[in-house]
PDB file of C-alpha atoms in Angstrom:
ATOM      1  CA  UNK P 131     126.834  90.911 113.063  1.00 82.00           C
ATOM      2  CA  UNK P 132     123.219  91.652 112.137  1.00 94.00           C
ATOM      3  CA  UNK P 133     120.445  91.763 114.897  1.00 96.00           C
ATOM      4  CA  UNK P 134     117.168  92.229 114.948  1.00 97.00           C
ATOM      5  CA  UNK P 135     115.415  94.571 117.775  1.00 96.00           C
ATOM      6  CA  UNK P 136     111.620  94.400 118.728  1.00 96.00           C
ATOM      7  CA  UNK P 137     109.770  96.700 120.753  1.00 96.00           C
ATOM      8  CA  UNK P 138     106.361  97.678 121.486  1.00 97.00           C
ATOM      9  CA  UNK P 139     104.807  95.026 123.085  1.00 97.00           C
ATOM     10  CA  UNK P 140     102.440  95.515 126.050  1.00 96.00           C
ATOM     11  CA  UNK P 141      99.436  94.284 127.689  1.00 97.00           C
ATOM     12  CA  UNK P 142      96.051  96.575 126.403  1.00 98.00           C
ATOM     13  CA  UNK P 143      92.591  96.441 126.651  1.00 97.00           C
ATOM     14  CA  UNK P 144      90.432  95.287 123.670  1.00 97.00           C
ATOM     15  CA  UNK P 145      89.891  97.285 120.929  1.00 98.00           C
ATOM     16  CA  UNK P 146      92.909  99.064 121.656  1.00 98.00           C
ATOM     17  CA  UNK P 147      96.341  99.883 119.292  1.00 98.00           C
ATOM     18  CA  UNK P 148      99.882  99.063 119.617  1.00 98.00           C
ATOM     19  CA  UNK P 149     102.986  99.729 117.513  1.00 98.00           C
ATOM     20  CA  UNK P 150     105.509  97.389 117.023  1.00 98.00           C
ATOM     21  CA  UNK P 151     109.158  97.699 115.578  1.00 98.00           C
ATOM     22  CA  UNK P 152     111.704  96.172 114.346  1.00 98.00           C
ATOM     23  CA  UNK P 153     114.970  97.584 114.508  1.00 97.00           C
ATOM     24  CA  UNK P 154     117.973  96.065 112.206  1.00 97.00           C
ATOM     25  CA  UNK P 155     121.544  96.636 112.093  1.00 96.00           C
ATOM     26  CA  UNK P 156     125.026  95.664 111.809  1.00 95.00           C
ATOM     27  CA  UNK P 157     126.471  95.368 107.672  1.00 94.00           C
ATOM     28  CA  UNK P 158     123.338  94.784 105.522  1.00 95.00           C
ATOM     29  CA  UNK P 159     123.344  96.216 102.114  1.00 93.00           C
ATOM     30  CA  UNK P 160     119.378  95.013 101.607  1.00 93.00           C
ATOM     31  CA  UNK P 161     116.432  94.469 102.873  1.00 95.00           C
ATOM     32  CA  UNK P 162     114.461  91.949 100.902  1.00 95.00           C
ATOM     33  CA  UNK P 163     110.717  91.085 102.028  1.00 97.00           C
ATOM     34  CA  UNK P 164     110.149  91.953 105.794  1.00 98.00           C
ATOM     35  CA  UNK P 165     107.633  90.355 108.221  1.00 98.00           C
ATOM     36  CA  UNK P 166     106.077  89.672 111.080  1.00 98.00           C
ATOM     37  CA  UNK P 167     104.886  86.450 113.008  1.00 98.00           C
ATOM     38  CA  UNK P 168     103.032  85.562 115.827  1.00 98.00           C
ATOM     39  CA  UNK P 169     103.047  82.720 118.153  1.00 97.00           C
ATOM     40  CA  UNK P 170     100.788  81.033 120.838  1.00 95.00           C
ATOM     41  CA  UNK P 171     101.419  78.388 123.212  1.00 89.00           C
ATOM     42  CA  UNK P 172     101.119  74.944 122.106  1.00 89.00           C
ATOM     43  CA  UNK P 173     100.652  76.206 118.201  1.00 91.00           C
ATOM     44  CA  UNK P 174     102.786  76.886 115.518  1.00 92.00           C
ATOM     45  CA  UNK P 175     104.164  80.368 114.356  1.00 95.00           C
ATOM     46  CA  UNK P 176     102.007  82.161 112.250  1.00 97.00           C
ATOM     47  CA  UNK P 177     102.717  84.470 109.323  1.00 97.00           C
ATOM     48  CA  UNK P 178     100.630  88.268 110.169  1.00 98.00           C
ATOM     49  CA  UNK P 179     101.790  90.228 107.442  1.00 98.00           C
ATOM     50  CA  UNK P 180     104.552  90.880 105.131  1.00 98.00           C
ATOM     51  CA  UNK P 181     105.985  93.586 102.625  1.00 98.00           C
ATOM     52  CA  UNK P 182     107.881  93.185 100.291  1.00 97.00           C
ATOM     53  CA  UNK P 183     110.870  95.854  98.945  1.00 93.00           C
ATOM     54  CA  UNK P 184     108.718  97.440  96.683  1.00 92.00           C
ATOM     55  CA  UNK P 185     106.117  97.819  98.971  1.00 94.00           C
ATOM     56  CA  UNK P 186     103.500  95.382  98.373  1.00 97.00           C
ATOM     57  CA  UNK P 187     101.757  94.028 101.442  1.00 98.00           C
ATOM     58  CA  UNK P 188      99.883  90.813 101.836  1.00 98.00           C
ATOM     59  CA  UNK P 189      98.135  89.815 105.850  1.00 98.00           C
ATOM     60  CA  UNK P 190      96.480  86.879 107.324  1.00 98.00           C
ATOM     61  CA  UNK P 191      92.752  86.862 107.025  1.00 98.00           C
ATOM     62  CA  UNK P 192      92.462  87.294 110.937  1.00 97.00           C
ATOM     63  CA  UNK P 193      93.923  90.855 110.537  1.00 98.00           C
ATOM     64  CA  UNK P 194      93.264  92.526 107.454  1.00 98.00           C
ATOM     65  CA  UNK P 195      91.594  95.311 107.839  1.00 98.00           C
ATOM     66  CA  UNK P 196      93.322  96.322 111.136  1.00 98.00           C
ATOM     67  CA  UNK P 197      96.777  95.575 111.200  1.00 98.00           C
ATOM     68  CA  UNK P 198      99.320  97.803 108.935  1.00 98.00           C
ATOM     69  CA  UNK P 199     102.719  96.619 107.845  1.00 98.00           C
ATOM     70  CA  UNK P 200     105.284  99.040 106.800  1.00 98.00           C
ATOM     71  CA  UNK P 201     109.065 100.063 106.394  1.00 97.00           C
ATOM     72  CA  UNK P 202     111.891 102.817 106.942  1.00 96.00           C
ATOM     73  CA  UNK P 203     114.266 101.607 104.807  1.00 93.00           C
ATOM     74  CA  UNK P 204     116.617 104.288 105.368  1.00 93.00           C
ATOM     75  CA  UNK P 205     116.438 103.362 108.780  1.00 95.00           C
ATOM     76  CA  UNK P 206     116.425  99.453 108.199  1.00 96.00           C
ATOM     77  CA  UNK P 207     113.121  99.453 110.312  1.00 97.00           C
ATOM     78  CA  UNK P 208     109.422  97.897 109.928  1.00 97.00           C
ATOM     79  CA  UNK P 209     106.542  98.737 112.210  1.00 98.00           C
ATOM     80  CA  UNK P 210     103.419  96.830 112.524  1.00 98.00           C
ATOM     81  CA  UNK P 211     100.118  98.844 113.555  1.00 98.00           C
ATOM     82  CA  UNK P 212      97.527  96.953 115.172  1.00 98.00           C
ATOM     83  CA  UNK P 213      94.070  98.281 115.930  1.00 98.00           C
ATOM     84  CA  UNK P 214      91.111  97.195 117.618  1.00 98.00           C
ATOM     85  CA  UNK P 215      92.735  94.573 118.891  1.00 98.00           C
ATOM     86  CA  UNK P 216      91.007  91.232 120.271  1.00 97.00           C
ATOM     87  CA  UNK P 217      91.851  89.265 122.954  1.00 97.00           C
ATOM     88  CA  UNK P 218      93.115  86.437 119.659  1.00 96.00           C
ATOM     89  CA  UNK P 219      95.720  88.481 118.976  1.00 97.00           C
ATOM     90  CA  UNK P 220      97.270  87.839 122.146  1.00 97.00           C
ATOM     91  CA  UNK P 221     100.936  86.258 121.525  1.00 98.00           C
ATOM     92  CA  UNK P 222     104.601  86.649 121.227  1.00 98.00           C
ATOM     93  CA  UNK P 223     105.566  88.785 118.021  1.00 98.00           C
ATOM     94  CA  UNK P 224     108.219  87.998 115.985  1.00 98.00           C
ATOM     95  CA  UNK P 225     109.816  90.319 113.306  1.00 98.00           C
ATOM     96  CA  UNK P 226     112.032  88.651 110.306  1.00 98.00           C
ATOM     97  CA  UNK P 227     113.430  89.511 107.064  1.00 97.00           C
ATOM     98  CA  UNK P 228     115.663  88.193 103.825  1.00 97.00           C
ATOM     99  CA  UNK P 229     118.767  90.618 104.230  1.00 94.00           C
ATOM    100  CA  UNK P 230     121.667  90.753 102.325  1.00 95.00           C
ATOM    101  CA  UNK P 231     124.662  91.635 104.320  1.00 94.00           C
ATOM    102  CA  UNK P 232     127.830  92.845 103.242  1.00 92.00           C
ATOM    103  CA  UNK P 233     130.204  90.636 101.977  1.00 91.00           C
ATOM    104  CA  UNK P 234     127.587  87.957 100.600  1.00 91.00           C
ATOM    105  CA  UNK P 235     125.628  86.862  97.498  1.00 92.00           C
ATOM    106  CA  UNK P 236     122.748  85.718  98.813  1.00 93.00           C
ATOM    107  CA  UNK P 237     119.682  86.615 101.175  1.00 94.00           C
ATOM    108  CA  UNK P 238     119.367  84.651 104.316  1.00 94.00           C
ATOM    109  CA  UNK P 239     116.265  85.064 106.948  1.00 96.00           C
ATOM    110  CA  UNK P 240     116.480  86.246 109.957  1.00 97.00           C
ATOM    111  CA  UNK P 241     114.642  86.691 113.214  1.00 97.00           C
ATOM    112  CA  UNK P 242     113.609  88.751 116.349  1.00 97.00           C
ATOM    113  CA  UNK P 243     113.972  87.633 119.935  1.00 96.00           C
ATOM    114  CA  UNK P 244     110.378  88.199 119.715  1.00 97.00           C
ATOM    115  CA  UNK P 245     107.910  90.772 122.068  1.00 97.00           C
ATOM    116  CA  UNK P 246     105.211  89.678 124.074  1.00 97.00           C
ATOM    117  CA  UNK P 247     101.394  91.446 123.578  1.00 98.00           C
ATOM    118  CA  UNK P 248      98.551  90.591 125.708  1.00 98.00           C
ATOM    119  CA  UNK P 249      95.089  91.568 124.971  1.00 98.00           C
ATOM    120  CA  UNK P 250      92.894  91.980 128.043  1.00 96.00           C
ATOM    121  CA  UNK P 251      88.874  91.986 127.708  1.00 89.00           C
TER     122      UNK P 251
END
């Protein structure tokens, strides 16, 4: 049984920070590329940033230079950092990943229940 675990979301001012995680566990042997998504009402879900296992990152223009993915993998975890935040960047987060659990050839994708950050002016 693999779940996913978000925390960190909150309501902050602008130009503030939050820390998000995502916490996974039951019998995974892998963690392929992790992300994380973001969703607004009325649109679709958006891709923020990713990294992949060897560490390479890649971010949606609307963040770079303010948002910071990264990983635990001993811990099966990945944070995302988010300064001077805007009042945009208000939306339900969503963590996923390609895992490989035990007992299984191949990589499947799987998601948070998602966490919700507002960003007041």
């Amino acid at each position: 049984q693999v779940q996913l675990v978000e925390s960190g979301g909150d309501l902050v001012q602008f130009g503030g920070s939050l820390r998000l995680s995502c916490a996974a566990s039951g019998s995974i042997l892998s963690i392929n590329t992790a992300s994380w998504y973001r969703q607004t009402p009325g649109r679709a879900r958006d891709l923020v940033a990713t990294i992949t296992g060897g560490g390479s990152t890649n971010y949606a223009d609307s963040v770079k230079g303010r948002f910071t993915i990264s990983r635990d993998n001993a811990k099966n975890t990945w944070y995302l950092q988010m300064n001077s935040l805007k009042p945009e960047d208000t939306a339900v987060y969503y963590c996923s990943a390609s895992l490989l659990v035990t007992g299984s050839h191949f990589a499947y994708d799987y998601w948070g229940q998602g966490t919700q950050v507002t960003v007041s002016s």
